[in-house]
Amino acid sequence: MSMSHLYGTDGDDGVEMESFEVSDWDLQNEFNPHRQRHRQTKEEATYGVWAERDSDEERPSFGGKRSRDYSAPVSFVSAGLRKAAAEELSDEDSDDDEKPVKQEEIPKEFVPKKLKTGGNFKPSQKGFVGGSKSFVDFGSWERHTKGIGQKLLQKMGYVPGRGLGKNAQGIINPIEAKQRKGKGAVGAYGSERTTQSLQDFPVVDSEEEAEEEFQKELSQWRKDPNGGKKKPKYSYKTVEELKAKGRISKQLAAPQKELSQVKVIDMTGREQKVYYSYSQISHKHNIPDDSPQQPLGKDSKPQGFALPELEHNLQLLIDITEQEIIQSDRQLQYERDMVVNLSHEIQKMAEVLSHEEKAISNLSKVLDMVEECERRMQPGCENPLTLDECAKIFETLQDKYYEEYRMSDRVDLAVAIVYPLMKEYFKNWDPLKDCTYGTEIIAKWKNLLENDQLLSHSGQDLSTDAFHRLMWEIWMPYVRNIVARWQPRNCGSMVDFLDSWVNVVPVWILDNILDQLIFPKLQKEVESWNPLTDTVPIHSWIHPWLPLMQARLEPLYSPIRNKLANALQKWHPSDSSAKLILQPWKDVFTPGSWEAFMVKNIVPKLGMCLNELIINPHQQHMDAFYWVIDWEGMISVSSLVGLLEKHFFPKWLQVLCSWLSNSPNYEEITKWYLGWKSMFSDQVLAHPSIKDKFNEALDIMNRAVSSSVGGYMQPGARENIAYLTHTERRKDFQYEAMQERREAENMAQRGIGAAAGSVPMNFKDLIQTKAEEHNIVFMPVIGKRHEGKQLYTFGRIVIYIDRGVVFVQGEKTWVPTSLQSLIDMAK
């Protein structure tokens, strides 16, 4: 069963596709809804569209078969006017004698202009038969349908109330019908157009165009009489297309050399085939097989012209030609790129050539200048070269020919030209007599010869730096000779000489002079020095070296202290020469070593001197006391306070008590008290221990005048002593307030940022800050507490902090004290 009338076919490929056009079958279905429908048979239910059926039932039926009512009367359908018997007889004869008419026998004038294929109707179907109906009932069938006719007209642009046609012109007369001669298909007996249609729609096409159009449309549903042969189609490729294809394949493929030589075995066919690159797989040719040809079938026809070898060879020649064209295009593009590349290379080489020519010119000029210097250095030359002229030549080389000068071997050039002139310049030089001789000329040569990229300063740089080699080989021998003859105690000339050359001489050469030449001479001289016999103090020829040598002199300090300690064994404080010898060393020695030296060698001598002091208010000898107080700036305040507490104040308070017990004159005692207090400096008086001793003396005096036991009491003595006590304690309070004000001012001057960063959060932090400022150790004592409070060491003093108050450990109890007093006690 064929359903081409339902779906339609493509003319070229024969592919079935459904047609959505309104066909004659659709119109018949709408005009005659009660027509006989086809009922599906068992074979159609089994095989579907492939079942065989009669040609009369070509249109499938989608509805069930209605049962006929055989009891109803027979109804007849009008078929038009009845003809005469002769006419019916002739019609029957013509029907019997009717034969299939071939297309070639149909006259051309009867061929329709355009053939529309649609549904075929059964001859027995009702409707569309001859005869006419009145226009009264026209469109009455719409009552039995869903109005598909009206909808179809509206979809095709029809507006109700207006006429039909492209311009809505309509027609006045009804459409005329033309009866066919026989029962053939539409157009089988020629054109069926009426006179009215020819007037309304005239045809101007020629017969040839009508024939071509008819044959084209006829081929869509009828087989080709020529056996299905189609005209071969040829495709042509231009050279430009081949070139473009070659460029695209080159960009996409980009084959590598390794992959281009891979052996590939193709086993996809009946026989294996070997290719020598992956690119050959994409260019496989249809090589004819050697197998015997298959026997022809019933419907197959033998080929009239079959030469597969010739076709293969022709295709191979075409492919080879295409590859040659592509390869030639690639080679041409490569040559063009090579031309561009070579043009750039030529431009670059021209620039290099010009640069090289300029360099050759500069080098030739430099060579001429060097040869001129060598000529003028020859013995017997009329215009010998001087050191200043040679320096000017090198300045010219550095300014005008810097690149050539930097790339050249300056060491060899300087050795050949400058060194002989430098030796001649320093031939008669004595560094100790004329220490500044040659400094300017050497400073000039330093700028000319020294390597700017020299990072290290050691003797290994002699091979790379001309100036360092010049100083080491020419200047250094004169320094060695003069240092060998130099006496360390005459240090002034040598110090002046090195001071004048310190900015010119390389650092490593100056270090070598100080470490290898000067220090051994000083060390040997210190070992031979005797402080008891030498009239020249040692600091006079050691201290001038401090700016140059600094920490290098540290090894000399220990033997100097030992010699001084030995000299002080038999020393007495009455000899002031010891202070003159030791005073210059106070700032040279470290604070720790100096304090240790003082405590070991000076403080015991001063204590013995204070023990020998006799306190007599009536006839006082102050020499011993002056000898001790004279060392106040040399020894620390804490050491001096310790001496006074141990050797002076016990005797002084004892004398005061004995004097008060013998009916004294309180005015004399007041003067005696104030006189002794004036002997001490403010720094000593500010110490808490000294304050305590003088306050103790005031308490003794107050107790003496306040006690009523005894005999006669001097009038006004009690008031005088009370006034004295009040005055002294007010002075102490004012002094402490002034000290605290000075400390606050000093902290304010250190800067807002530093002060803000070091603001103490509590009293403990304040004590720690003060300890750091005065280099005092402040740390907790592990495992030691007093009444639950942590104990701390502040220097050599044990303290604890309670509610913002510092308590210091006394002899029997803990005594509160101020922060300044704590610092003075720790020092």
mmCIF file of C-alpha atoms in Angstrom, residues 342-572:
data_model
loop_
_atom_site.group_PDB
_atom_site.id
_atom_site.type_symbol
_atom_site.label_atom_id
_atom_site.label_comp_id
_atom_site.label_asym_id
_atom_site.label_seq_id
_atom_site.Cartn_x
_atom_site.Cartn_y
_atom_site.Cartn_z
ATOM 1 C CA LEU A 342 66.148 38.521 5.859
ATOM 2 C CA SER A 343 65.219 42.163 5.411
ATOM 3 C CA HIS A 344 64.946 42.540 9.188
ATOM 4 C CA GLU A 345 68.235 40.710 9.621
ATOM 5 C CA ILE A 346 69.878 43.044 7.145
ATOM 6 C CA GLN A 347 68.580 46.035 9.096
ATOM 7 C CA LYS A 348 69.850 44.617 12.364
ATOM 8 C CA MET A 349 73.212 43.741 10.893
ATOM 9 C CA ALA A 350 73.490 47.256 9.520
ATOM 10 C CA GLU A 351 72.928 48.641 13.017
ATOM 11 C CA VAL A 352 75.468 46.216 14.461
ATOM 12 C CA LEU A 353 77.902 47.146 11.734
ATOM 13 C CA SER A 354 77.557 50.844 12.471
ATOM 14 C CA HIS A 355 78.001 50.189 16.190
ATOM 15 C CA GLU A 356 81.079 48.072 15.532
ATOM 16 C CA GLU A 357 82.551 50.717 13.268
ATOM 17 C CA LYS A 358 82.041 53.304 15.995
ATOM 18 C CA ALA A 359 83.627 50.988 18.562
ATOM 19 C CA ILE A 360 86.598 50.347 16.256
ATOM 20 C CA SER A 361 87.047 54.065 15.776
ATOM 21 C CA ASN A 362 86.963 54.684 19.527
ATOM 22 C CA LEU A 363 89.350 51.836 20.204
ATOM 23 C CA SER A 364 91.780 53.142 17.623
ATOM 24 C CA LYS A 365 91.755 56.535 19.338
ATOM 25 C CA VAL A 366 92.274 54.935 22.745
ATOM 26 C CA LEU A 367 95.124 52.892 21.336
ATOM 27 C CA ASP A 368 96.758 56.035 19.930
ATOM 28 C CA MET A 369 96.567 57.713 23.351
ATOM 29 C CA VAL A 370 98.079 54.704 25.100
ATOM 30 C CA GLU A 371 100.890 54.456 22.557
ATOM 31 C CA GLU A 372 101.595 58.158 23.041
ATOM 32 C CA CYS A 373 101.910 57.587 26.802
ATOM 33 C CA GLU A 374 104.286 54.677 26.247
ATOM 34 C CA ARG A 375 106.427 56.760 23.890
ATOM 35 C CA ARG A 376 106.731 59.591 26.392
ATOM 36 C CA MET A 377 107.693 57.151 29.135
ATOM 37 C CA GLN A 378 110.718 55.870 27.273
ATOM 38 C CA PRO A 379 114.069 56.975 28.755
ATOM 39 C CA GLY A 380 115.627 59.887 26.959
ATOM 40 C CA CYS A 381 112.324 61.329 25.779
ATOM 41 C CA GLU A 382 112.373 65.112 25.324
ATOM 42 C CA ASN A 383 108.865 65.542 26.837
ATOM 43 C CA PRO A 384 108.561 62.938 29.619
ATOM 44 C CA LEU A 385 105.130 62.102 30.968
ATOM 45 C CA THR A 386 104.226 63.438 34.416
ATOM 46 C CA LEU A 387 101.726 62.050 36.890
ATOM 47 C CA ASP A 388 99.350 64.988 36.467
ATOM 48 C CA GLU A 389 99.385 64.681 32.674
ATOM 49 C CA CYS A 390 98.796 60.940 32.931
ATOM 50 C CA ALA A 391 95.810 61.632 35.219
ATOM 51 C CA LYS A 392 94.358 64.019 32.626
ATOM 52 C CA ILE A 393 94.751 61.349 29.925
ATOM 53 C CA PHE A 394 92.876 58.829 32.056
ATOM 54 C CA GLU A 395 90.161 61.413 32.747
ATOM 55 C CA THR A 396 89.764 61.862 28.987
ATOM 56 C CA LEU A 397 89.465 58.121 28.522
ATOM 57 C CA GLN A 398 86.850 57.930 31.272
ATOM 58 C CA ASP A 399 84.773 60.846 29.980
ATOM 59 C CA LYS A 400 84.839 60.378 26.200
ATOM 60 C CA TYR A 401 85.453 56.641 25.885
ATOM 61 C CA TYR A 402 83.759 55.296 28.992
ATOM 62 C CA GLU A 403 82.542 52.008 27.484
ATOM 63 C CA GLU A 404 85.961 51.150 26.087
ATOM 64 C CA TYR A 405 87.619 52.281 29.321
ATOM 65 C CA ARG A 406 85.271 50.155 31.432
ATOM 66 C CA MET A 407 85.692 47.087 29.225
ATOM 67 C CA SER A 408 89.474 47.378 29.019
ATOM 68 C CA ASP A 409 91.865 45.821 31.514
ATOM 69 C CA ARG A 410 92.549 48.825 33.699
ATOM 70 C CA VAL A 411 94.849 46.837 35.976
ATOM 71 C CA ASP A 412 97.362 46.051 33.250
ATOM 72 C CA LEU A 413 97.122 49.554 31.829
ATOM 73 C CA ALA A 414 97.742 51.146 35.227
ATOM 74 C CA VAL A 415 100.615 48.762 35.979
ATOM 75 C CA ALA A 416 102.301 49.614 32.714
ATOM 76 C CA ILE A 417 101.839 53.399 32.829
ATOM 77 C CA VAL A 418 100.892 54.687 36.298
ATOM 78 C CA TYR A 419 103.012 52.513 38.593
ATOM 79 C CA PRO A 420 106.405 53.719 37.345
ATOM 80 C CA LEU A 421 105.276 57.349 37.634
ATOM 81 C CA MET A 422 103.856 56.722 41.142
ATOM 82 C CA LYS A 423 107.141 55.204 42.323
ATOM 83 C CA GLU A 424 109.028 58.212 41.047
ATOM 84 C CA TYR A 425 106.534 60.546 42.787
ATOM 85 C CA PHE A 426 106.906 58.938 46.270
ATOM 86 C CA LYS A 427 110.631 58.223 46.000
ATOM 87 C CA ASN A 428 111.772 60.781 48.639
ATOM 88 C CA TRP A 429 108.574 60.857 50.759
ATOM 89 C CA ASP A 430 108.714 60.774 54.586
ATOM 90 C CA PRO A 431 105.176 60.229 55.965
ATOM 91 C CA LEU A 432 105.945 61.457 59.502
ATOM 92 C CA LYS A 433 107.379 64.763 58.332
ATOM 93 C CA ASP A 434 104.905 65.531 55.550
ATOM 94 C CA CYS A 435 101.774 63.501 56.275
ATOM 95 C CA THR A 436 99.560 65.148 53.627
ATOM 96 C CA TYR A 437 101.986 64.694 50.754
ATOM 97 C CA GLY A 438 100.269 63.000 47.773
ATOM 98 C CA THR A 439 96.773 62.853 49.239
ATOM 99 C CA GLU A 440 95.224 64.962 46.479
ATOM 100 C CA ILE A 441 96.871 63.082 43.607
ATOM 101 C CA ILE A 442 96.009 59.719 45.162
ATOM 102 C CA ALA A 443 92.387 60.802 45.676
ATOM 103 C CA LYS A 444 92.227 61.702 41.981
ATOM 104 C CA TRP A 445 93.625 58.327 40.932
ATOM 105 C CA LYS A 446 91.151 56.629 43.266
ATOM 106 C CA ASN A 447 88.242 58.018 41.229
ATOM 107 C CA LEU A 448 89.934 56.965 38.000
ATOM 108 C CA LEU A 449 91.050 53.442 38.835
ATOM 109 C CA GLU A 450 88.835 52.101 41.611
ATOM 110 C CA ASN A 451 86.235 49.551 40.551
ATOM 111 C CA ASP A 452 82.736 50.822 41.319
ATOM 112 C CA GLN A 453 81.315 47.288 41.479
ATOM 113 C CA LEU A 454 83.805 46.124 44.092
ATOM 114 C CA LEU A 455 81.786 44.692 46.929
ATOM 115 C CA SER A 456 84.381 43.127 49.218
ATOM 116 C CA HIS A 457 87.484 44.670 50.708
ATOM 117 C CA SER A 458 90.144 42.034 50.893
ATOM 118 C CA GLY A 459 93.488 41.289 49.372
ATOM 119 C CA GLN A 460 91.854 38.942 46.859
ATOM 120 C CA ASP A 461 90.564 41.991 44.974
ATOM 121 C CA LEU A 462 94.047 43.025 43.886
ATOM 122 C CA SER A 463 93.681 41.229 40.573
ATOM 123 C CA THR A 464 90.444 43.074 39.740
ATOM 124 C CA ASP A 465 91.012 46.587 41.115
ATOM 125 C CA ALA A 466 93.878 48.722 39.846
ATOM 126 C CA PHE A 467 93.755 51.326 42.632
ATOM 127 C CA HIS A 468 93.918 48.763 45.438
ATOM 128 C CA ARG A 469 96.883 47.137 43.759
ATOM 129 C CA LEU A 470 98.508 50.527 43.315
ATOM 130 C CA MET A 471 98.131 51.362 47.051
ATOM 131 C CA TRP A 472 99.302 47.940 48.147
ATOM 132 C CA GLU A 473 102.350 47.715 45.912
ATOM 133 C CA ILE A 474 103.471 51.373 45.738
ATOM 134 C CA TRP A 475 102.146 53.225 48.818
ATOM 135 C CA MET A 476 102.169 50.452 51.417
ATOM 136 C CA PRO A 477 105.968 49.770 51.392
ATOM 137 C CA TYR A 478 106.686 53.363 52.482
ATOM 138 C CA VAL A 479 104.207 52.980 55.384
ATOM 139 C CA ARG A 480 105.815 49.716 56.517
ATOM 140 C CA ASN A 481 109.260 51.302 56.581
ATOM 141 C CA ILE A 482 108.136 54.315 58.584
ATOM 142 C CA VAL A 483 106.134 52.253 61.123
ATOM 143 C CA ALA A 484 109.134 49.990 61.705
ATOM 144 C CA ARG A 485 111.177 53.055 62.786
ATOM 145 C CA TRP A 486 108.317 54.688 64.749
ATOM 146 C CA GLN A 487 108.282 55.003 68.578
ATOM 147 C CA PRO A 488 104.794 54.396 70.073
ATOM 148 C CA ARG A 489 105.184 57.098 72.749
ATOM 149 C CA ASN A 490 105.568 59.663 69.958
ATOM 150 C CA CYS A 491 102.087 58.968 68.671
ATOM 151 C CA GLY A 492 101.147 62.436 67.433
ATOM 152 C CA SER A 493 102.857 62.283 64.033
ATOM 153 C CA MET A 494 101.641 58.771 63.252
ATOM 154 C CA VAL A 495 98.070 59.568 64.288
ATOM 155 C CA ASP A 496 98.063 62.709 62.160
ATOM 156 C CA PHE A 497 99.443 60.755 59.200
ATOM 157 C CA LEU A 498 96.713 58.091 59.362
ATOM 158 C CA ASP A 499 93.988 60.699 59.969
ATOM 159 C CA SER A 500 94.949 62.525 56.792
ATOM 160 C CA TRP A 501 94.910 59.290 54.715
ATOM 161 C CA VAL A 502 91.861 57.567 56.243
ATOM 162 C CA ASN A 503 89.477 58.765 53.502
ATOM 163 C CA VAL A 504 91.853 57.859 50.671
ATOM 164 C CA VAL A 505 93.273 54.498 51.664
ATOM 165 C CA PRO A 506 91.027 51.447 51.072
ATOM 166 C CA VAL A 507 89.400 50.135 54.200
ATOM 167 C CA TRP A 508 91.123 46.778 54.192
ATOM 168 C CA ILE A 509 94.545 48.394 53.828
ATOM 169 C CA LEU A 510 93.841 50.707 56.788
ATOM 170 C CA ASP A 511 92.694 47.707 58.846
ATOM 171 C CA ASN A 512 95.895 45.920 57.932
ATOM 172 C CA ILE A 513 97.982 48.901 59.095
ATOM 173 C CA LEU A 514 96.197 49.178 62.427
ATOM 174 C CA ASP A 515 96.019 45.439 63.173
ATOM 175 C CA GLN A 516 99.350 44.261 61.825
ATOM 176 C CA LEU A 517 101.616 47.302 62.290
ATOM 177 C CA ILE A 518 100.307 49.716 64.951
ATOM 178 C CA PHE A 519 98.720 47.373 67.514
ATOM 179 C CA PRO A 520 101.769 45.104 67.967
ATOM 180 C CA LYS A 521 103.934 48.162 68.617
ATOM 181 C CA LEU A 522 101.466 49.500 71.216
ATOM 182 C CA GLN A 523 101.111 46.106 72.893
ATOM 183 C CA LYS A 524 104.854 45.751 73.221
ATOM 184 C CA GLU A 525 105.154 49.245 74.659
ATOM 185 C CA VAL A 526 102.360 48.612 77.226
ATOM 186 C CA GLU A 527 104.164 45.508 78.435
ATOM 187 C CA SER A 528 107.308 47.527 79.074
ATOM 188 C CA TRP A 529 105.473 50.401 80.802
ATOM 189 C CA ASN A 530 105.892 50.880 84.570
ATOM 190 C CA PRO A 531 103.522 53.376 86.240
ATOM 191 C CA LEU A 532 105.896 53.880 89.180
ATOM 192 C CA THR A 533 108.955 54.892 87.181
ATOM 193 C CA ASP A 534 107.658 56.324 83.900
ATOM 194 C CA THR A 535 107.123 60.036 84.054
ATOM 195 C CA VAL A 536 104.906 60.096 80.970
ATOM 196 C CA PRO A 537 101.366 58.894 81.800
ATOM 197 C CA ILE A 538 100.199 56.035 79.652
ATOM 198 C CA HIS A 539 96.961 57.700 78.608
ATOM 199 C CA SER A 540 98.938 60.398 76.791
ATOM 200 C CA TRP A 541 100.102 57.935 74.076
ATOM 201 C CA ILE A 542 97.222 55.412 74.204
ATOM 202 C CA HIS A 543 94.144 57.639 74.142
ATOM 203 C CA PRO A 544 95.004 59.427 70.840
ATOM 204 C CA TRP A 545 94.484 56.070 69.105
ATOM 205 C CA LEU A 546 90.895 55.706 70.356
ATOM 206 C CA PRO A 547 89.188 57.423 67.341
ATOM 207 C CA LEU A 548 91.053 55.172 64.901
ATOM 208 C CA MET A 549 91.333 51.870 66.738
ATOM 209 C CA GLN A 550 88.353 51.996 69.136
ATOM 210 C CA ALA A 551 87.602 48.399 70.206
ATOM 211 C CA ARG A 552 90.977 47.194 68.906
ATOM 212 C CA LEU A 553 92.542 48.573 72.104
ATOM 213 C CA GLU A 554 90.424 46.387 74.408
ATOM 214 C CA PRO A 555 93.177 43.754 74.796
ATOM 215 C CA LEU A 556 95.466 46.483 76.190
ATOM 216 C CA TYR A 557 93.125 47.559 78.999
ATOM 217 C CA SER A 558 93.489 44.453 81.142
ATOM 218 C CA PRO A 559 97.299 44.659 81.485
ATOM 219 C CA ILE A 560 97.024 48.394 82.105
ATOM 220 C CA ARG A 561 94.579 47.803 85.007
ATOM 221 C CA ASN A 562 96.824 45.124 86.447
ATOM 222 C CA LYS A 563 99.833 47.441 86.392
ATOM 223 C CA LEU A 564 97.823 50.248 87.966
ATOM 224 C CA ALA A 565 96.515 47.909 90.695
ATOM 225 C CA ASN A 566 100.047 46.834 91.516
ATOM 226 C CA ALA A 567 101.132 50.468 91.732
ATOM 227 C CA LEU A 568 98.253 51.279 94.138
ATOM 228 C CA GLN A 569 99.159 48.637 96.711
ATOM 229 C CA LYS A 570 101.251 51.046 98.743
ATOM 230 C CA TRP A 571 99.283 54.132 97.831
ATOM 231 C CA HIS A 572 97.784 56.462 100.443
#
